mmCIF file of C-alpha atoms in Angstrom:
data_model
loop_
_atom_site.group_PDB
_atom_site.id
_atom_site.type_symbol
_atom_site.label_atom_id
_atom_site.label_comp_id
_atom_site.label_asym_id
_atom_site.label_seq_id
_atom_site.Cartn_x
_atom_site.Cartn_y
_atom_site.Cartn_z
ATOM 1 C CA UNK A 1 -60.115 -34.096 -65.296
ATOM 2 C CA UNK A 2 -60.620 -31.951 -67.981
ATOM 3 C CA UNK A 3 -57.580 -29.676 -67.009
ATOM 4 C CA UNK A 4 -55.246 -32.721 -66.941
ATOM 5 C CA UNK A 5 -56.804 -33.764 -70.453
ATOM 6 C CA UNK A 6 -55.920 -30.517 -71.632
ATOM 7 C CA UNK A 7 -52.332 -30.234 -70.226
ATOM 8 C CA UNK A 8 -51.863 -33.950 -71.796
ATOM 9 C CA UNK A 9 -52.736 -32.631 -75.213
ATOM 10 C CA UNK A 10 -50.521 -29.513 -74.876
ATOM 11 C CA UNK A 11 -47.614 -31.748 -73.751
ATOM 12 C CA UNK A 12 -48.141 -33.966 -76.710
ATOM 13 C CA UNK A 13 -47.749 -31.012 -79.086
ATOM 14 C CA UNK A 14 -44.715 -29.847 -77.263
ATOM 15 C CA UNK A 15 -43.187 -33.409 -77.547
ATOM 16 C CA UNK A 16 -43.942 -33.499 -81.383
ATOM 17 C CA UNK A 17 -42.381 -30.191 -81.865
ATOM 18 C CA UNK A 18 -39.253 -30.936 -79.889
ATOM 19 C CA UNK A 19 -38.944 -34.520 -81.522
ATOM 20 C CA UNK A 20 -38.863 -32.798 -85.068
ATOM 21 C CA UNK A 21 -36.209 -30.139 -83.660
ATOM 22 C CA UNK A 22 -34.053 -32.957 -82.587
ATOM 23 C CA UNK A 23 -34.523 -34.759 -85.843
ATOM 24 C CA UNK A 24 -32.705 -31.781 -87.480
ATOM 25 C CA UNK A 25 -29.486 -33.029 -85.806
ATOM 26 C CA UNK A 26 -29.918 -36.831 -86.332
ATOM 27 C CA UNK A 27 -28.116 -38.202 -89.438
ATOM 28 C CA UNK A 28 -26.716 -41.628 -90.397
ATOM 29 C CA UNK A 29 -24.619 -42.086 -93.235
ATOM 30 C CA UNK A 30 -25.387 -38.637 -94.571
ATOM 31 C CA UNK A 31 -29.137 -39.447 -94.532
ATOM 32 C CA UNK A 32 -31.287 -37.490 -92.221
ATOM 33 C CA UNK A 33 -33.717 -39.643 -89.874
ATOM 34 C CA UNK A 34 -36.642 -39.140 -87.884
ATOM 35 C CA UNK A 35 -37.527 -40.169 -84.447
ATOM 36 C CA UNK A 36 -40.031 -42.995 -84.226
ATOM 37 C CA UNK A 37 -43.100 -42.604 -81.974
ATOM 38 C CA UNK A 38 -41.710 -45.354 -79.749
ATOM 39 C CA UNK A 39 -38.633 -43.362 -79.112
ATOM 40 C CA UNK A 40 -39.238 -41.789 -75.506
ATOM 41 C CA UNK A 41 -36.720 -39.659 -73.414
ATOM 42 C CA UNK A 42 -34.769 -41.632 -70.771
ATOM 43 C CA UNK A 43 -36.056 -41.783 -67.316
ATOM 44 C CA UNK A 44 -32.723 -42.198 -65.652
ATOM 45 C CA UNK A 45 -30.919 -39.119 -67.131
ATOM 46 C CA UNK A 46 -29.318 -38.344 -63.624
ATOM 47 C CA UNK A 47 -26.923 -41.127 -63.992
ATOM 48 C CA UNK A 48 -26.013 -40.435 -67.534
ATOM 49 C CA UNK A 49 -26.013 -36.736 -68.490
ATOM 50 C CA UNK A 50 -22.636 -35.890 -66.826
ATOM 51 C CA UNK A 51 -20.879 -38.626 -68.385
ATOM 52 C CA UNK A 52 -22.278 -38.210 -71.632
ATOM 53 C CA UNK A 53 -21.772 -34.498 -71.648
ATOM 54 C CA UNK A 54 -18.054 -35.215 -70.128
ATOM 55 C CA UNK A 55 -18.836 -32.480 -67.466
ATOM 56 C CA UNK A 56 -18.255 -34.901 -64.525
ATOM 57 C CA UNK A 57 -15.557 -33.875 -61.969
ATOM 58 C CA UNK A 58 -15.247 -30.322 -63.344
ATOM 59 C CA UNK A 59 -15.404 -27.807 -60.649
ATOM 60 C CA UNK A 60 -15.539 -24.281 -61.054
ATOM 61 C CA UNK A 61 -11.927 -23.889 -59.869
ATOM 62 C CA UNK A 62 -10.645 -26.346 -62.450
ATOM 63 C CA UNK A 63 -11.799 -24.018 -65.290
ATOM 64 C CA UNK A 64 -8.976 -22.064 -67.011
ATOM 65 C CA UNK A 65 -10.514 -19.208 -68.835
ATOM 66 C CA UNK A 66 -7.445 -18.672 -71.033
ATOM 67 C CA UNK A 67 -8.046 -22.045 -72.656
ATOM 68 C CA UNK A 68 -11.889 -21.258 -73.601
ATOM 69 C CA UNK A 69 -12.091 -21.573 -77.549
ATOM 70 C CA UNK A 70 -13.650 -17.922 -77.810
ATOM 71 C CA UNK A 71 -10.998 -16.296 -75.639
ATOM 72 C CA UNK A 72 -8.233 -17.993 -77.635
ATOM 73 C CA UNK A 73 -9.787 -17.113 -80.887
ATOM 74 C CA UNK A 74 -9.887 -13.415 -79.685
ATOM 75 C CA UNK A 75 -6.419 -13.540 -78.263
ATOM 76 C CA UNK A 76 -5.155 -14.657 -81.889
ATOM 77 C CA UNK A 77 -7.025 -11.659 -83.198
ATOM 78 C CA UNK A 78 -5.172 -9.490 -80.784
ATOM 79 C CA UNK A 79 -1.895 -11.115 -81.614
ATOM 80 C CA UNK A 80 -2.525 -10.523 -85.353
ATOM 81 C CA UNK A 81 -3.283 -6.844 -84.809
ATOM 82 C CA UNK A 82 -0.398 -6.302 -82.591
ATOM 83 C CA UNK A 83 1.894 -7.501 -85.558
ATOM 84 C CA UNK A 84 0.083 -5.322 -87.834
ATOM 85 C CA UNK A 85 0.710 -2.184 -85.474
ATOM 86 C CA UNK A 86 4.333 -2.999 -85.601
ATOM 87 C CA UNK A 87 4.433 -3.164 -89.217
ATOM 88 C CA UNK A 88 2.731 0.181 -89.603
ATOM 89 C CA UNK A 89 5.107 1.485 -86.964
ATOM 90 C CA UNK A 90 8.071 0.420 -88.959
ATOM 91 C CA UNK A 91 6.805 2.303 -92.121
ATOM 92 C CA UNK A 92 7.635 5.557 -89.860
ATOM 93 C CA UNK A 93 11.328 4.647 -89.940
ATOM 94 C CA UNK A 94 13.732 5.594 -92.818
ATOM 95 C CA UNK A 95 14.653 3.161 -95.314
ATOM 96 C CA UNK A 96 18.329 2.270 -96.240
ATOM 97 C CA UNK A 97 19.098 -0.206 -98.925
ATOM 98 C CA UNK A 98 22.562 -1.228 -99.361
ATOM 99 C CA UNK A 99 23.966 -2.997 -102.403
ATOM 100 C CA UNK A 100 27.199 -4.729 -103.115
ATOM 101 C CA UNK A 101 28.018 -6.960 -106.210
ATOM 102 C CA UNK A 102 31.224 -8.708 -107.542
ATOM 103 C CA UNK A 103 31.354 -8.530 -111.326
ATOM 104 C CA UNK A 104 32.077 -11.533 -113.349
ATOM 105 C CA UNK A 105 31.583 -13.012 -116.907
ATOM 106 C CA UNK A 106 31.002 -16.484 -115.592
ATOM 107 C CA UNK A 107 28.575 -16.382 -112.394
ATOM 108 C CA UNK A 108 28.335 -20.155 -112.441
ATOM 109 C CA UNK A 109 32.229 -20.372 -111.493
ATOM 110 C CA UNK A 110 33.028 -19.209 -108.190
ATOM 111 C CA UNK A 111 36.748 -18.783 -109.158
ATOM 112 C CA UNK A 112 35.642 -16.277 -111.875
ATOM 113 C CA UNK A 113 34.718 -13.845 -109.179
ATOM 114 C CA UNK A 114 37.472 -10.729 -109.022
ATOM 115 C CA UNK A 115 37.427 -8.758 -105.802
ATOM 116 C CA UNK A 116 38.961 -5.578 -107.873
ATOM 117 C CA UNK A 117 35.756 -5.675 -110.136
ATOM 118 C CA UNK A 118 32.725 -4.824 -108.159
ATOM 119 C CA UNK A 119 29.833 -2.496 -107.991
ATOM 120 C CA UNK A 120 28.001 -0.939 -105.044
ATOM 121 C CA UNK A 121 25.590 1.806 -103.947
ATOM 122 C CA UNK A 122 22.903 2.597 -101.326
ATOM 123 C CA UNK A 123 19.536 4.158 -101.371
ATOM 124 C CA UNK A 124 18.114 6.164 -98.602
ATOM 125 C CA UNK A 125 14.537 7.052 -98.360
ATOM 126 C CA UNK A 126 12.531 9.034 -95.640
ATOM 127 C CA UNK A 127 8.886 10.484 -96.289
ATOM 128 C CA UNK A 128 8.630 14.133 -95.635
ATOM 129 C CA UNK A 129 5.360 14.439 -93.868
ATOM 130 C CA UNK A 130 4.496 10.813 -92.914
ATOM 131 C CA UNK A 131 0.714 11.842 -92.638
ATOM 132 C CA UNK A 132 -0.533 8.587 -94.107
ATOM 133 C CA UNK A 133 1.830 6.451 -92.167
ATOM 134 C CA UNK A 134 0.972 8.095 -89.023
ATOM 135 C CA UNK A 135 -2.670 7.696 -89.725
ATOM 136 C CA UNK A 136 -2.343 3.982 -90.495
ATOM 137 C CA UNK A 137 -0.257 3.530 -87.192
ATOM 138 C CA UNK A 138 -2.976 5.434 -85.394
ATOM 139 C CA UNK A 139 -5.537 3.361 -86.876
ATOM 140 C CA UNK A 140 -3.880 0.079 -86.056
ATOM 141 C CA UNK A 141 -3.557 1.350 -82.427
ATOM 142 C CA UNK A 142 -7.313 1.797 -82.389
ATOM 143 C CA UNK A 143 -8.078 -1.582 -83.966
ATOM 144 C CA UNK A 144 -5.762 -3.292 -81.397
ATOM 145 C CA UNK A 145 -7.310 -1.619 -78.505
ATOM 146 C CA UNK A 146 -10.740 -2.553 -79.831
ATOM 147 C CA UNK A 147 -9.725 -6.048 -79.878
ATOM 148 C CA UNK A 148 -8.259 -6.146 -76.581
ATOM 149 C CA UNK A 149 -11.568 -4.574 -75.004
ATOM 150 C CA UNK A 150 -13.707 -7.221 -77.069
ATOM 151 C CA UNK A 151 -11.312 -10.006 -75.379
ATOM 152 C CA UNK A 152 -11.627 -8.657 -71.934
ATOM 153 C CA UNK A 153 -15.023 -8.120 -72.180
ATOM 154 C CA UNK A 154 -15.496 -11.797 -73.377
ATOM 155 C CA UNK A 155 -13.517 -13.092 -70.660
ATOM 156 C CA UNK A 156 -15.786 -11.398 -67.932
ATOM 157 C CA UNK A 157 -18.861 -12.447 -69.624
ATOM 158 C CA UNK A 158 -17.693 -16.319 -69.912
ATOM 159 C CA UNK A 159 -16.426 -16.186 -66.450
ATOM 160 C CA UNK A 160 -19.788 -14.694 -64.968
ATOM 161 C CA UNK A 161 -21.779 -16.868 -66.937
ATOM 162 C CA UNK A 162 -20.080 -20.191 -65.969
ATOM 163 C CA UNK A 163 -20.082 -18.973 -62.307
ATOM 164 C CA UNK A 164 -23.910 -18.348 -62.607
ATOM 165 C CA UNK A 165 -24.527 -21.850 -64.035
ATOM 166 C CA UNK A 166 -22.376 -23.491 -61.231
ATOM 167 C CA UNK A 167 -24.608 -21.469 -58.789
ATOM 168 C CA UNK A 168 -27.717 -22.480 -60.393
ATOM 169 C CA UNK A 169 -26.609 -26.171 -60.376
ATOM 170 C CA UNK A 170 -26.107 -25.743 -56.588
ATOM 171 C CA UNK A 171 -29.473 -24.410 -56.157
ATOM 172 C CA UNK A 172 -31.435 -26.927 -58.293
ATOM 173 C CA UNK A 173 -29.519 -29.657 -56.303
ATOM 174 C CA UNK A 174 -31.013 -28.348 -53.073
ATOM 175 C CA UNK A 175 -34.400 -27.789 -54.936
ATOM 176 C CA UNK A 176 -34.607 -31.430 -56.268
ATOM 177 C CA UNK A 177 -33.962 -32.608 -52.742
ATOM 178 C CA UNK A 178 -36.628 -30.293 -51.296
ATOM 179 C CA UNK A 179 -39.145 -31.225 -53.890
ATOM 180 C CA UNK A 180 -38.524 -34.974 -53.255
ATOM 181 C CA UNK A 181 -39.131 -34.518 -49.753
ATOM 182 C CA UNK A 182 -42.321 -32.603 -50.501
ATOM 183 C CA UNK A 183 -43.579 -35.469 -52.889
ATOM 184 C CA UNK A 184 -42.931 -37.995 -50.204
ATOM 185 C CA UNK A 185 -44.710 -36.150 -47.610
ATOM 186 C CA UNK A 186 -47.760 -35.838 -49.898
ATOM 187 C CA UNK A 187 -47.762 -39.499 -50.566
ATOM 188 C CA UNK A 188 -47.709 -40.085 -46.891
ATOM 189 C CA UNK A 189 -50.679 -37.833 -46.248
ATOM 190 C CA UNK A 190 -52.665 -39.444 -49.202
ATOM 191 C CA UNK A 191 -51.963 -42.958 -47.952
ATOM 192 C CA UNK A 192 -53.049 -41.693 -44.374
ATOM 193 C CA UNK A 193 -56.210 -40.232 -46.006
ATOM 194 C CA UNK A 194 -57.185 -43.369 -47.707
ATOM 195 C CA UNK A 195 -56.755 -45.421 -44.291
ATOM 196 C CA UNK A 196 -58.967 -42.934 -42.572
ATOM 197 C CA UNK A 197 -61.646 -43.335 -45.346
ATOM 198 C CA UNK A 198 -61.478 -46.977 -44.744
ATOM 199 C CA UNK A 199 -62.237 -46.248 -40.922
ATOM 200 C CA UNK A 200 -65.144 -44.097 -42.036
ATOM 201 C CA UNK A 201 -63.218 -41.013 -40.697
ATOM 202 C CA UNK A 202 -62.583 -39.124 -44.111
ATOM 203 C CA UNK A 203 -64.247 -38.541 -47.413
ATOM 204 C CA UNK A 204 -63.597 -38.898 -51.176
ATOM 205 C CA UNK A 205 -63.294 -35.161 -51.436
ATOM 206 C CA UNK A 206 -60.455 -35.058 -48.873
ATOM 207 C CA UNK A 207 -58.843 -38.041 -50.744
ATOM 208 C CA UNK A 208 -59.180 -36.337 -54.178
ATOM 209 C CA UNK A 209 -57.627 -33.134 -52.548
ATOM 210 C CA UNK A 210 -54.808 -34.964 -51.184
ATOM 211 C CA UNK A 211 -54.206 -36.621 -54.834
ATOM 212 C CA UNK A 212 -54.357 -33.388 -56.268
ATOM 213 C CA UNK A 213 -51.744 -31.998 -54.133
ATOM 214 C CA UNK A 214 -49.452 -34.809 -54.832
ATOM 215 C CA UNK A 215 -49.894 -34.422 -58.667
ATOM 216 C CA UNK A 216 -49.013 -30.896 -58.505
ATOM 217 C CA UNK A 217 -45.894 -31.676 -56.515
ATOM 218 C CA UNK A 218 -44.915 -34.305 -58.993
ATOM 219 C CA UNK A 219 -45.358 -31.879 -61.898
ATOM 220 C CA UNK A 220 -43.439 -29.391 -60.037
ATOM 221 C CA UNK A 221 -40.523 -32.213 -59.435
ATOM 222 C CA UNK A 222 -40.418 -32.735 -63.193
ATOM 223 C CA UNK A 223 -40.235 -29.043 -63.801
ATOM 224 C CA UNK A 224 -37.361 -28.679 -61.446
ATOM 225 C CA UNK A 225 -35.521 -31.654 -62.921
ATOM 226 C CA UNK A 226 -35.893 -30.313 -66.280
ATOM 227 C CA UNK A 227 -34.433 -27.110 -65.458
ATOM 228 C CA UNK A 228 -31.587 -28.988 -63.820
ATOM 229 C CA UNK A 229 -30.943 -30.851 -66.748
ATOM 230 C CA UNK A 230 -31.238 -27.646 -69.006
ATOM 231 C CA UNK A 231 -28.508 -26.040 -66.810
ATOM 232 C CA UNK A 232 -26.078 -29.019 -67.279
ATOM 233 C CA UNK A 233 -26.598 -28.799 -70.887
ATOM 234 C CA UNK A 234 -25.903 -25.020 -70.779
ATOM 235 C CA UNK A 235 -22.795 -25.597 -68.693
ATOM 236 C CA UNK A 236 -21.559 -28.195 -71.365
ATOM 237 C CA UNK A 237 -22.305 -25.268 -74.167
ATOM 238 C CA UNK A 238 -20.566 -22.481 -72.253
ATOM 239 C CA UNK A 239 -17.649 -24.560 -71.146
ATOM 240 C CA UNK A 240 -17.372 -25.433 -74.949
ATOM 241 C CA UNK A 241 -16.482 -29.171 -74.065
ATOM 242 C CA UNK A 242 -15.331 -31.333 -76.993
ATOM 243 C CA UNK A 243 -16.479 -34.723 -76.389
ATOM 244 C CA UNK A 244 -13.809 -37.335 -76.653
ATOM 245 C CA UNK A 245 -16.143 -40.496 -76.520
ATOM 246 C CA UNK A 246 -18.289 -39.412 -79.619
#
């Protein structure tokens, strides 16, 4: 009993800390609010969590990696560095400026342009050594390659993480079913032991033992359910879902 009382106090402290942490995200009309003591977690989370997080009917094969915000951001970075590399490459080319102008004393009148009065010329420039330009181009190539590797690495990490979460959810689905059967079996054993006690064929010690096993199974069931919900929240975060109903 003392162990149960100790666990209850520890759970109360954990609930207070988590409530204060949640309050950091609760604002009404730009005013922070705190959770009241009478506000408790919903006990019917299974029926609402997928709809709330908008991850319902999102199988693994429906995920398009290229649409992930992080991947798109890194792709934009690669595109920008690719343009920069082309710009650096163009600086290695010779530069030729051609100029041709008609001469007139009244430029606002198009009829005043005389084709016999004109000036023209051209300018040709080409660096002799191109040390700076070649260095800039090589640096641009290195930056582009680094960005491409960063993008590819992010794609692998995101894909593996999402695949792992889906596998984790499948496992927790099986675990929830197994622990539910275990809890039901312990309830049956406890009920049977109480009936035997009524017939004088059992003892309080055995009943307490059966009840202790049932309580432990219930605690394990709560632990598995919490991990299952946490995995769903991590899927929501990893998929970078932008909720439309909020």
